[in-house]
Coordinates of N, CA and C in Angstrom, one line a residue:
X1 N 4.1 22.4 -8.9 CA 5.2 23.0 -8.3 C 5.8 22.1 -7.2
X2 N 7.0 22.1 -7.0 CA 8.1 21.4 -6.2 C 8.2 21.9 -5.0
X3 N 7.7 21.6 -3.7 CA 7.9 22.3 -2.7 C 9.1 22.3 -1.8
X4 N 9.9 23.4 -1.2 CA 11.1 23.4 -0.8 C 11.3 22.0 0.2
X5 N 12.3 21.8 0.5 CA 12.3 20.6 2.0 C 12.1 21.2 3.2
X6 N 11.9 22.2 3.5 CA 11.6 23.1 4.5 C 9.7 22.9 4.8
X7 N 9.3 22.9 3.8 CA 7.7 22.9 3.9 C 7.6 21.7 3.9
X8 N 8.5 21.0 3.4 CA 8.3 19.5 3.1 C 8.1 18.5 4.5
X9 N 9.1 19.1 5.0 CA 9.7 18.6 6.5 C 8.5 19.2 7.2
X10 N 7.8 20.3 7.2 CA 7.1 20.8 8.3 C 5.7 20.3 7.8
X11 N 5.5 19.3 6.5 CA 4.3 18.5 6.5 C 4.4 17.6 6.7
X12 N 5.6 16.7 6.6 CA 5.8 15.5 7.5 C 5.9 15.2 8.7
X13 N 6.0 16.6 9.2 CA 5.4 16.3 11.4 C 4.0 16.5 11.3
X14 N 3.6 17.6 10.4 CA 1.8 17.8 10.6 C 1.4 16.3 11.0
X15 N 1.8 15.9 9.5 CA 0.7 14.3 9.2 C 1.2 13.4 10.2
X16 N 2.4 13.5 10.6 CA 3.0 12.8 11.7 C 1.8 12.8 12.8
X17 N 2.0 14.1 13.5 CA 0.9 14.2 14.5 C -0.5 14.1 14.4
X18 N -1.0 14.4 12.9 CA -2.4 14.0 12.9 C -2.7 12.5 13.3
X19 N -1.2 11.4 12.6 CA -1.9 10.4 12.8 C -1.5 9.6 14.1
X20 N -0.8 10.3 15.0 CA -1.1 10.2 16.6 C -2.3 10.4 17.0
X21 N -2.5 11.8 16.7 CA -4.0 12.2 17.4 C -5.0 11.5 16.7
X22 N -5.1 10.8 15.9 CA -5.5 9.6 15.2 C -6.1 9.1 16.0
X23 N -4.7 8.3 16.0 CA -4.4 6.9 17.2 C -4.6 7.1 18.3
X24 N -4.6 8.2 19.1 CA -4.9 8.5 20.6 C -6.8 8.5 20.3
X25 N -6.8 9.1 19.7 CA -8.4 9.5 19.6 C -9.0 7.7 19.5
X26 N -8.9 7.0 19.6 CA -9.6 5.5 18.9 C -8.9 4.7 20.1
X27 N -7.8 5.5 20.9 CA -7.1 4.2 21.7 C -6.0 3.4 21.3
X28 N -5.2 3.5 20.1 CA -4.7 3.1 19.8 C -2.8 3.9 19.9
X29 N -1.8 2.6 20.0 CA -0.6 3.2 19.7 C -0.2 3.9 18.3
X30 N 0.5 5.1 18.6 CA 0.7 5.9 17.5 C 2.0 5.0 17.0
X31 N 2.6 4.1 18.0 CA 3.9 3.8 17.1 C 3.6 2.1 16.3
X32 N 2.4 2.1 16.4 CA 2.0 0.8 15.1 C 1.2 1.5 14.0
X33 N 1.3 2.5 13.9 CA 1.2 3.0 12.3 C 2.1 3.2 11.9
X34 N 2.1 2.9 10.6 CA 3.8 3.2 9.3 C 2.9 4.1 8.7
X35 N 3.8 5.3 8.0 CA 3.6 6.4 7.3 C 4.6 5.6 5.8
X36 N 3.5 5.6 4.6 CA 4.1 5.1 3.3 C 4.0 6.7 2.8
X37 N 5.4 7.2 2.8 CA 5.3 8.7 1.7 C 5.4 8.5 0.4
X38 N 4.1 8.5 -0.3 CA 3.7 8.6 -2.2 C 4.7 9.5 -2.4
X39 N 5.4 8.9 -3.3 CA 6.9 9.4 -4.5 C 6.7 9.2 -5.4
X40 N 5.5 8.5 -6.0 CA 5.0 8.5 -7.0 C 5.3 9.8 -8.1
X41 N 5.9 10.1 -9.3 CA 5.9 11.8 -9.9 C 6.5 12.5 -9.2
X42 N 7.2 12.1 -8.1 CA 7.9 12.9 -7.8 C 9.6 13.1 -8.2
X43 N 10.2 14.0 -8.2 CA 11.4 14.2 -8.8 C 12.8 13.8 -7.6
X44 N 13.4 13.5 -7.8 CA 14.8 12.6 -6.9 C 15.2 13.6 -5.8
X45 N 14.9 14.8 -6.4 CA 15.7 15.7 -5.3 C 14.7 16.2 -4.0
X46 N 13.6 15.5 -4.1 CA 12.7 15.6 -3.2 C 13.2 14.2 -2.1
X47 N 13.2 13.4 -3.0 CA 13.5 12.1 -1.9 C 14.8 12.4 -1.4
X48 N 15.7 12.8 -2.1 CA 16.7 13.0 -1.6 C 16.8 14.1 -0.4
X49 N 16.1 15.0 -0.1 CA 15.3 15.7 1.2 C 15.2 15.2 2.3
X50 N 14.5 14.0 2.2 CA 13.8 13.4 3.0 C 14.5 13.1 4.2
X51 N 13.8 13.8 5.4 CA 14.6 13.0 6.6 C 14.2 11.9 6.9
X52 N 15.3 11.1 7.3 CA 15.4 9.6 7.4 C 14.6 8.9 8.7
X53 N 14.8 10.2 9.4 CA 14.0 10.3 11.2 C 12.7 10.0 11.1
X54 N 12.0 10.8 10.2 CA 11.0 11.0 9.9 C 9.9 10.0 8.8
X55 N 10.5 9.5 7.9 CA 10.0 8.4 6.9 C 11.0 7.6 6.2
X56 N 10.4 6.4 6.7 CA 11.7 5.8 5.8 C 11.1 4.6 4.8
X57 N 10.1 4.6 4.1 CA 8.9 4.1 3.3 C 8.3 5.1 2.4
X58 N 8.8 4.2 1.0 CA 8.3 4.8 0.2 C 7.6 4.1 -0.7
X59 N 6.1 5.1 -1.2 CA 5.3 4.3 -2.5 C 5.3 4.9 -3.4
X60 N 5.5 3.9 -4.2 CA 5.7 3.8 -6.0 C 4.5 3.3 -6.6
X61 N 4.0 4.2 -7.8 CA 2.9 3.0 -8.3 C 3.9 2.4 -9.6
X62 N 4.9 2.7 -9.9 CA 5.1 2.7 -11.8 C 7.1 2.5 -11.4
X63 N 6.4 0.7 -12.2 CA 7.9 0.3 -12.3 C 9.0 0.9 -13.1
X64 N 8.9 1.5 -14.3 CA 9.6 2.1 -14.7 C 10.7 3.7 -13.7
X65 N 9.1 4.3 -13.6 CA 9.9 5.4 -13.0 C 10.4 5.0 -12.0
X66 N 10.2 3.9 -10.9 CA 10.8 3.1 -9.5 C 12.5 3.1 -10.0
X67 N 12.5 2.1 -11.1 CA 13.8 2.2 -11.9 C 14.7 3.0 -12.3
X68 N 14.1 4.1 -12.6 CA 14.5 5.3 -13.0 C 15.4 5.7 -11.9
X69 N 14.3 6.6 -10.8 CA 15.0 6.9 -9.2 C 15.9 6.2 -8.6
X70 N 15.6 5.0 -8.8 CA 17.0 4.4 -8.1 C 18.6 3.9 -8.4
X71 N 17.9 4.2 -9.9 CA 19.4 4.4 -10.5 C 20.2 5.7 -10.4
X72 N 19.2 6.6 -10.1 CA 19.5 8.2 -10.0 C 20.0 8.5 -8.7
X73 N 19.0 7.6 -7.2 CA 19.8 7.7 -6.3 C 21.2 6.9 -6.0
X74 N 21.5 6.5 -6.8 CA 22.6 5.6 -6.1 C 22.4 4.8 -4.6
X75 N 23.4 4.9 -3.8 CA 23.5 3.8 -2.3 C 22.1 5.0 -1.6
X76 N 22.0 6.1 -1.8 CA 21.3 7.1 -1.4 C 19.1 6.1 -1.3
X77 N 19.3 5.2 -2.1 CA 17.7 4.4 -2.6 C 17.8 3.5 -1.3
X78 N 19.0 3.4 -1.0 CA 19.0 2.2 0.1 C 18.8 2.8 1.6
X79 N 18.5 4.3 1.7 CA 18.2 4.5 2.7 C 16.7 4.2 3.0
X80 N 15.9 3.9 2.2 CA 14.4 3.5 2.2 C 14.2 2.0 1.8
X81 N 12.7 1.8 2.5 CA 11.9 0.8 2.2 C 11.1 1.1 0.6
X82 N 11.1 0.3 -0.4 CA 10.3 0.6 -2.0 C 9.2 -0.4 -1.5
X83 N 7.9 0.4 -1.1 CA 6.4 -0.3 -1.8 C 6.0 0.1 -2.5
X84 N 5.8 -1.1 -3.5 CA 4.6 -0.7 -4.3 C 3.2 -1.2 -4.5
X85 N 2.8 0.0 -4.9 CA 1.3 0.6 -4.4 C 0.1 0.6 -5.5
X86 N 1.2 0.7 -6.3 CA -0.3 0.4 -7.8 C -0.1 -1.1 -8.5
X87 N -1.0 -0.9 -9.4 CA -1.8 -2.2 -10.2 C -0.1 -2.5 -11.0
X88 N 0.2 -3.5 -10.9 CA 1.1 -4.2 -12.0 C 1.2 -5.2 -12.9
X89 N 1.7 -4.5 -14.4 CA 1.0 -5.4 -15.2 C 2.2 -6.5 -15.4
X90 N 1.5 -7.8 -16.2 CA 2.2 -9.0 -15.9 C 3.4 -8.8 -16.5
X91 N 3.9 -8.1 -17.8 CA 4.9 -8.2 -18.1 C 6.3 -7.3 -17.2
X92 N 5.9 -6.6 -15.9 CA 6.8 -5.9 -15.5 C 7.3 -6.8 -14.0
X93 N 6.4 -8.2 -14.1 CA 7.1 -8.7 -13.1 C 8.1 -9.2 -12.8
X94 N 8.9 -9.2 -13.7 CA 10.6 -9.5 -13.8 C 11.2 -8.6 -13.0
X95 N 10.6 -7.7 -13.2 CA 11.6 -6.1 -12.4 C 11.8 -6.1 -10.8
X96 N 10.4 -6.8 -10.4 CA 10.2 -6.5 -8.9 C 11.3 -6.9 -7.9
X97 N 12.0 -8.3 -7.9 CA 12.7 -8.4 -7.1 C 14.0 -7.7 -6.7
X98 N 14.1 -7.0 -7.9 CA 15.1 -5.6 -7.6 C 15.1 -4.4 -7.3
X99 N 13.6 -4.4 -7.4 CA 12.7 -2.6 -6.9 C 12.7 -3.0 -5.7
X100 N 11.7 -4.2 -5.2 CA 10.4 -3.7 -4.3 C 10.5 -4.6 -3.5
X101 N 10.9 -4.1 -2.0 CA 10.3 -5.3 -0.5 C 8.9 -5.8 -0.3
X102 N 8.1 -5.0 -0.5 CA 6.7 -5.3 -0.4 C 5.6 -4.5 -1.2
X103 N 4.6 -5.2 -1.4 CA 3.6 -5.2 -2.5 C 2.1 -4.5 -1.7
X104 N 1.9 -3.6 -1.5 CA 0.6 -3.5 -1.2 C -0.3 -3.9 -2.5
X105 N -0.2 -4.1 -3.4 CA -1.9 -4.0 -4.4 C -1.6 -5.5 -5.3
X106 N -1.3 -6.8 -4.1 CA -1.6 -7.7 -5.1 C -2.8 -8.1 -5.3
X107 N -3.7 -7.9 -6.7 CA -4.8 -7.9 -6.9 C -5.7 -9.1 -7.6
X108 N -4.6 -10.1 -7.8 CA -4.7 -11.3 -8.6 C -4.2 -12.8 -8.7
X109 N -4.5 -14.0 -8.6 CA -4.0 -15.4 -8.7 C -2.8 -15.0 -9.6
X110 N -3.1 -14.4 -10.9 CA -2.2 -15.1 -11.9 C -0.6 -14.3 -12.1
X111 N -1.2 -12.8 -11.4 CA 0.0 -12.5 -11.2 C 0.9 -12.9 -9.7
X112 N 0.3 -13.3 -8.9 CA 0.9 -14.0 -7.7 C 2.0 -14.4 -8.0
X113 N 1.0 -15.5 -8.8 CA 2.1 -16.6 -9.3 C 3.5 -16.7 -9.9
X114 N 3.0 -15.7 -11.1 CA 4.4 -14.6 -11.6 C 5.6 -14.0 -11.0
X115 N 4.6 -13.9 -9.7 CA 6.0 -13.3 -8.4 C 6.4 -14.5 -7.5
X116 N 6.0 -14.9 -7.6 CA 6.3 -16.0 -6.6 C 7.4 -16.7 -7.6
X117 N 7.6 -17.5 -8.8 CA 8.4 -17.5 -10.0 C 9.5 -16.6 -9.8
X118 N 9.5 -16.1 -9.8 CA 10.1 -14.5 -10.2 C 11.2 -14.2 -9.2
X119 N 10.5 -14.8 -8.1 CA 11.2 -14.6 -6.6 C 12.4 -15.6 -6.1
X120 N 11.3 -16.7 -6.6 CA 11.9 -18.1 -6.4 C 13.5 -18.1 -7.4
X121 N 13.8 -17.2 -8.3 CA 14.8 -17.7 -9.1 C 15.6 -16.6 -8.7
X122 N 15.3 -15.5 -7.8 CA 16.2 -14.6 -6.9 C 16.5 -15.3 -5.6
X123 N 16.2 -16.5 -5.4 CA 16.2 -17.0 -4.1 C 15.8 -16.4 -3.2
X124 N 14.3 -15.8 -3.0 CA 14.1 -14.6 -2.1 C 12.3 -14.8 -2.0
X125 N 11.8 -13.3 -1.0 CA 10.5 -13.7 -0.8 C 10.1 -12.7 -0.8
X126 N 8.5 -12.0 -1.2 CA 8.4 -10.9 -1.2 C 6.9 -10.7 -0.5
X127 N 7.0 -9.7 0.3 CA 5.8 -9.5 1.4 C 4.9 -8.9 0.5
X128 N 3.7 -9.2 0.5 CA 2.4 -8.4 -0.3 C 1.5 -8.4 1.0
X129 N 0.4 -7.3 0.2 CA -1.1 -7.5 1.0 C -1.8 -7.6 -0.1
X130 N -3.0 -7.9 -0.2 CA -4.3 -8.7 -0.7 C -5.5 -7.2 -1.1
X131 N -5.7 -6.8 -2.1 CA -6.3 -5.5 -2.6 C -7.3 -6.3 -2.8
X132 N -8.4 -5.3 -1.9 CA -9.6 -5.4 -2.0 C -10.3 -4.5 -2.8
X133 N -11.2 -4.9 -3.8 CA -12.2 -3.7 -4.5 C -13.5 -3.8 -3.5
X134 N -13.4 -3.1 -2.2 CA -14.4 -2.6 -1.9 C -15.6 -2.4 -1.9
X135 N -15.7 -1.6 -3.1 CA -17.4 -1.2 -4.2 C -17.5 -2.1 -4.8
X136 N -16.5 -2.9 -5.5 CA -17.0 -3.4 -6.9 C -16.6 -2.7 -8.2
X137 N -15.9 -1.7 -7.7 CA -15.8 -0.8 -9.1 C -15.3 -1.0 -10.3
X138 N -15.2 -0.9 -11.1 CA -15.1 -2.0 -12.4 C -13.5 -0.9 -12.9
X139 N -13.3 -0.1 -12.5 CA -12.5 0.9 -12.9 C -10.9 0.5 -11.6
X140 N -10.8 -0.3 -10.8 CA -10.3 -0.4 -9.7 C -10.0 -1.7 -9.5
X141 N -8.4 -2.2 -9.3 CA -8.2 -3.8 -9.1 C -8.9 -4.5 -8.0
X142 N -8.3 -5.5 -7.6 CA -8.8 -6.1 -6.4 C -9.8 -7.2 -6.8
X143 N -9.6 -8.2 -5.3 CA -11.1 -9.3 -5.5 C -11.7 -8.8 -4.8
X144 N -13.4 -8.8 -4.8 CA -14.3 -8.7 -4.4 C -15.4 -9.5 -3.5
X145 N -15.9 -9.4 -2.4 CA -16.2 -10.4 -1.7 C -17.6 -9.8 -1.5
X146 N -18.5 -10.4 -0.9 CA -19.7 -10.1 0.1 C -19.5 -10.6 1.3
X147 N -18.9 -9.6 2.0 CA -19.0 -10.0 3.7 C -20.3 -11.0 4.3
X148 N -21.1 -11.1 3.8 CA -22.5 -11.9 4.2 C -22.5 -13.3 3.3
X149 N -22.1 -13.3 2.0 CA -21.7 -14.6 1.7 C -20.0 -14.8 0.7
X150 N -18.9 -14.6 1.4 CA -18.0 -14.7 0.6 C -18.1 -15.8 -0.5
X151 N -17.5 -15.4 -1.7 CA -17.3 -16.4 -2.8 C -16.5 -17.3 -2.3
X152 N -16.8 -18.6 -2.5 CA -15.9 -20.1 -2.9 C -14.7 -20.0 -3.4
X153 N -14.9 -19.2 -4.5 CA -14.3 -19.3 -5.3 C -13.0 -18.6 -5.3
X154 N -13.4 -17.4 -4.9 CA -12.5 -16.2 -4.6 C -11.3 -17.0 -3.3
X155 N -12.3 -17.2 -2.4 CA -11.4 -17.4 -1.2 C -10.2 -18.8 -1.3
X156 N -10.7 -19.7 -2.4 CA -9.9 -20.8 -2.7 C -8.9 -20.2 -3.6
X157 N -8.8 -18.8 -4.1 CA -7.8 -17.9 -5.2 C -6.7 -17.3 -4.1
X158 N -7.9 -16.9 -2.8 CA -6.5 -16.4 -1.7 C -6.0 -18.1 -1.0
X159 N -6.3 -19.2 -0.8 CA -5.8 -20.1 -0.3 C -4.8 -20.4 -1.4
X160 N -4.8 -20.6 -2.2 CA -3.7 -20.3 -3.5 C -2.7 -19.6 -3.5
X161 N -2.6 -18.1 -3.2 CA -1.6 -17.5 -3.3 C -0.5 -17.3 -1.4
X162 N -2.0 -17.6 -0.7 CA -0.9 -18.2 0.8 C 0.0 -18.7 0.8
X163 N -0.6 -20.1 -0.3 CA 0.4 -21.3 -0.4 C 2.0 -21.1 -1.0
X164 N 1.8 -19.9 -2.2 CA 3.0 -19.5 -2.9 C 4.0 -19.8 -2.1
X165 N 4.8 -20.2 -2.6 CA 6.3 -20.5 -1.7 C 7.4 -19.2 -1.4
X166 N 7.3 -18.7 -2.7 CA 8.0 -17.2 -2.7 C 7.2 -15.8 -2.0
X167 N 5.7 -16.1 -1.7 CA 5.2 -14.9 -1.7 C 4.8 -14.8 0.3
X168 N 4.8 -14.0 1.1 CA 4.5 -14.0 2.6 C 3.5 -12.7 2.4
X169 N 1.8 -13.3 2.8 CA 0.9 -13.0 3.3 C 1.0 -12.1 4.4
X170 N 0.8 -10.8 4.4 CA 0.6 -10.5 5.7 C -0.5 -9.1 6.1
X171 N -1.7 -9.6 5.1 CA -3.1 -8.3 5.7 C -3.8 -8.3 4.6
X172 N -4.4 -6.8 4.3 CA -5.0 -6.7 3.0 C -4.6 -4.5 2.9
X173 N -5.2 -4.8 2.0 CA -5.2 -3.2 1.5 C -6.5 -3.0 0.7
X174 N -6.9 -1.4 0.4 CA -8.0 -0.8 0.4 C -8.0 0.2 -0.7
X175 N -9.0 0.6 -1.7 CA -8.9 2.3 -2.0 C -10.0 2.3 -2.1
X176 N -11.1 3.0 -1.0 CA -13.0 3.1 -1.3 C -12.6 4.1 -2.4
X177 N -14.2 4.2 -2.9 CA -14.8 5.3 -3.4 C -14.4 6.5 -3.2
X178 N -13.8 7.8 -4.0 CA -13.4 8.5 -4.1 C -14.9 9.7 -3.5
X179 N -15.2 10.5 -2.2 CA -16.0 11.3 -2.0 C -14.9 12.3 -1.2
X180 N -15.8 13.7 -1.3 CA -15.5 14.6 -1.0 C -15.2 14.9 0.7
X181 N -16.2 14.1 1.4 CA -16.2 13.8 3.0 C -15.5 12.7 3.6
X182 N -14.3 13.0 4.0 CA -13.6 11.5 4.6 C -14.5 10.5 5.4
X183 N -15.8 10.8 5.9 CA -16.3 10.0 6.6 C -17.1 8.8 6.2
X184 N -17.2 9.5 4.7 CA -17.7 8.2 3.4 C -16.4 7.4 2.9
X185 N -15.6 7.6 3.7 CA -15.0 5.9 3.7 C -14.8 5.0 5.2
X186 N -15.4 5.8 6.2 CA -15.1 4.8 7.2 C -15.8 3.4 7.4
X187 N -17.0 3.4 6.4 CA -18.0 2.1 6.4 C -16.8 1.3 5.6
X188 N -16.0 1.9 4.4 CA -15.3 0.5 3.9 C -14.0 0.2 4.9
X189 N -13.6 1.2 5.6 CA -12.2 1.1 6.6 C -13.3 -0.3 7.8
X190 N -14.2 0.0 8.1 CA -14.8 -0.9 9.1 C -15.1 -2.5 8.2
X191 N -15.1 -2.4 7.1 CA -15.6 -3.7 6.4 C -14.4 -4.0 6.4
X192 N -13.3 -3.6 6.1 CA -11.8 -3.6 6.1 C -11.3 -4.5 7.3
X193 N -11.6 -4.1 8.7 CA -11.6 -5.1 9.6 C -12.2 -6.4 9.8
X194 N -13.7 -6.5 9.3 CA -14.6 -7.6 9.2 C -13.9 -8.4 8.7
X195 N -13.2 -8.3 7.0 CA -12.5 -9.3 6.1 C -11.0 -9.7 7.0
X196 N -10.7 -8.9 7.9 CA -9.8 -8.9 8.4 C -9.7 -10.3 9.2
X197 N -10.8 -10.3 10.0 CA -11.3 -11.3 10.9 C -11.8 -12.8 10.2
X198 N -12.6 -12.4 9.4 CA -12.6 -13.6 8.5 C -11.7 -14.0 7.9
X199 N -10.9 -13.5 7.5 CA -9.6 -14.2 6.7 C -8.9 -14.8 7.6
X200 N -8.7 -14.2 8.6 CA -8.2 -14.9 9.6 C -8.9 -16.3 10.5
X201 N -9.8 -16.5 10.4 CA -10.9 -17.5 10.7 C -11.0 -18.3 9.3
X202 N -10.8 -18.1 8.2 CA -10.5 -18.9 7.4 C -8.9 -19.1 6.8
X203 N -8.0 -18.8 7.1 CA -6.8 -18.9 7.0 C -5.8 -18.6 8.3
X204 N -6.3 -19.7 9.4 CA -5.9 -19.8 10.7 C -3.9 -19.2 10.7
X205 N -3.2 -20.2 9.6 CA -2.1 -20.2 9.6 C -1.4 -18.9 8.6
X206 N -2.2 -18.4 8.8 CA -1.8 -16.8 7.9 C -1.5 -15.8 8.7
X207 N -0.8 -14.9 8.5 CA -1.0 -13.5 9.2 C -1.4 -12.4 8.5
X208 N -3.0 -12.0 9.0 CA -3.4 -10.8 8.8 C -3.5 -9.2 9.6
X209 N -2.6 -9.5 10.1 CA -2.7 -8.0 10.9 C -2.2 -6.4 10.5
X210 N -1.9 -7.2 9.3 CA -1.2 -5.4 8.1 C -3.1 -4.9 7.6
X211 N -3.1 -3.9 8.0 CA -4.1 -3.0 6.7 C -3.5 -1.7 6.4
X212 N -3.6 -2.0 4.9 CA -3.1 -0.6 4.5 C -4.4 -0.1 3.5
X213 N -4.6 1.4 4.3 CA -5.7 2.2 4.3 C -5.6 3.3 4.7
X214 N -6.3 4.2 3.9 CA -5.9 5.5 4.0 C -4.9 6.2 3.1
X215 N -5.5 7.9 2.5 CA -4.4 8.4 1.6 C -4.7 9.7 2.3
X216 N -3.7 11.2 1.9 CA -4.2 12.2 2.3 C -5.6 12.6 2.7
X217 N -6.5 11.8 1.9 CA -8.2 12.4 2.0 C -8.7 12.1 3.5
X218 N -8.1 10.7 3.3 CA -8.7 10.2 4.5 C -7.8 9.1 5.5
X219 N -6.9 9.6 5.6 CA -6.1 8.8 7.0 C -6.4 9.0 7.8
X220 N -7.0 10.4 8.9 CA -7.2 10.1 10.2 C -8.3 8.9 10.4
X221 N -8.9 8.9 9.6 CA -10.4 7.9 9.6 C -9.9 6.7 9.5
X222 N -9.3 6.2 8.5 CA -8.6 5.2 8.5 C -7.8 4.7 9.3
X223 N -7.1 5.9 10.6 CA -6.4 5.0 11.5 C -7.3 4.5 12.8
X224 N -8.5 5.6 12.3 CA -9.3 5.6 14.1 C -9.6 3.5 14.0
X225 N -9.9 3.5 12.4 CA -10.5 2.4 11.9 C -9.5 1.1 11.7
X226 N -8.3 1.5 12.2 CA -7.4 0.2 12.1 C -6.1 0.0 11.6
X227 N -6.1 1.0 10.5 CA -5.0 1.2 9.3 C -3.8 1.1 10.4
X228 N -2.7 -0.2 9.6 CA -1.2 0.3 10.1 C -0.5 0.6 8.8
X229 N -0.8 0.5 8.0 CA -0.3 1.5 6.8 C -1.4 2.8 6.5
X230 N -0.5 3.7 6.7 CA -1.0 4.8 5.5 C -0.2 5.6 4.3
X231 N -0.9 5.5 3.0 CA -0.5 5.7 2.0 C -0.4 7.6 1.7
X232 N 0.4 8.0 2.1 CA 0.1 9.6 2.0 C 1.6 10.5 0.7
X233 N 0.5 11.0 0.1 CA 1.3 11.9 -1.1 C 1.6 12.8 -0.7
X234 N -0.3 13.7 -1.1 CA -0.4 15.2 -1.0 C -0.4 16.0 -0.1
X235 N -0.4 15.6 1.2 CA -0.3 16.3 2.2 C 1.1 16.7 2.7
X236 N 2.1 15.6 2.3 CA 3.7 15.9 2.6 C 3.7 16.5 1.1
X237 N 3.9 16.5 -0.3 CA 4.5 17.2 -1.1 C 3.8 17.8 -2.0
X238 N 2.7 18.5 -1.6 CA 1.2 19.2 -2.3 C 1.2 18.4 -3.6
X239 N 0.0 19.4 -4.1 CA -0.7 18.3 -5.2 C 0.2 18.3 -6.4
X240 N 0.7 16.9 -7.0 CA 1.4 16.7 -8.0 C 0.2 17.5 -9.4
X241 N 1.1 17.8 -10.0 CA 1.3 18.2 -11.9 C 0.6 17.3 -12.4
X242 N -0.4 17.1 -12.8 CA -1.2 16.1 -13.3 C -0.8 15.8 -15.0
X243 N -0.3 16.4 -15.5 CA 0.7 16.7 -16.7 C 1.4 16.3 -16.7
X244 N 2.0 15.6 -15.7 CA 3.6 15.3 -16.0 C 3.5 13.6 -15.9

């Protein structure tokens, strides 16, 4: 079900304030978090809603539907920022330079590369963050590291995509393990900053100070823990139609 803009608007101050009281609660400024509102399945006349005061970043996982919406909003698409948030596959990287300012879930060398190409023949540059798989989970993009002995290998894959000419480094991103208690992700929101610090100790001339972390389940935790992005759906436009 599609919730009016009325309820809509009065969940985007809730989450607003939670993730002050967030940020107050840990010490932190409330006005270095960004709020990314998931539009993912959601229908145009929702974004079209949206106060501008209030959010002006939006995530997409799915190039097609991104396409779709913004041919449906017209000059109305250009009141927002387009991240995208999910896994993309290699053949849709042609699209991006006309969807999307910035990339939370680059998960791979080879698609880097692709955008970086991609970019370079729009004469342009596209901001990403660096997706971490966390667990390990075999079901979930990202490179994988051991905080206690990072790979060689891996980290000469992120010295690689630094270098991209088209592409600007700036953090990482996250999605732990899916539990019922938000508090079972603040161990990976805290390893989240570790890699933070190390990447930055091994890639002096980079900027990592973006983490994007946190979704409805678990943002306040995620901001106590660092997050300047949060990815949030269901708490501004209740739980999508899983059907659709």
């Amino acid at each position: 079900m599609v919730l009016g803009s009325e309820q809509i608007v009065l969940n985007l101050q809730n989450v607003q304030q939670r993730i002050s009281n967030a940020a107050k609660s840990a010490g932190r400024d409330p006005q270095k978090i960004k709020l990314v509102a998931v539009t993912k399945k959601q229908p145009v006349e929702v974004i079209r809603a949206l106060p501008t005061d209030l959010v002006s970043i939006l995530g997409e996982n799915y190039v097609g539907d991104t396409q779709q919406k913004q041919e449906e909003l017209g000059t109305c698409a250009r009141l927002f920022q387009w991240h995208l948030i999910g896994t993309l596959q290699s053949r849709k990287t042609k699209y991006i330079p006309s969807l999307f300012s910035y990339m939370h879930s680059l998960d791979r060398l080879s698609i880097a590369k692709r955008l970086s190409k991609e970019f370079s023949q729009h004469q342009s540059r596209l901001s990403v963050l660096l997706q971490l798989n966390m667990a390990n989970e075999p079901t979930k993009s990202g490179w994988f590291l051991d905080l206690e002995k990072p790979s060689t290998d891996i980290l000469s894959e992120i010295d690689e995509v630094i270098h991209l000419p088209n592409l600007i480094v700036h953090g990482l991103m996250c999605m732990p393990p899916y539990s019922e208690n938000p508090e079972d992700s603040r161990k990976y929101f805290i390893a989240m900053r570790k890699f933070q610090a190390l990447f930055s100790r091994h890639f002096p001339d980079c900027d990592f100070s973006e983490l994007s972390m946190g979704t409805s389940f678990d943002f306040e935790v995620a901001v106590q823990e660092g997050a300047t992005y949060v990815r949030i759906g269901e708490s501004i436009f209740g739980k999508r139609d899983m059907n659709v």
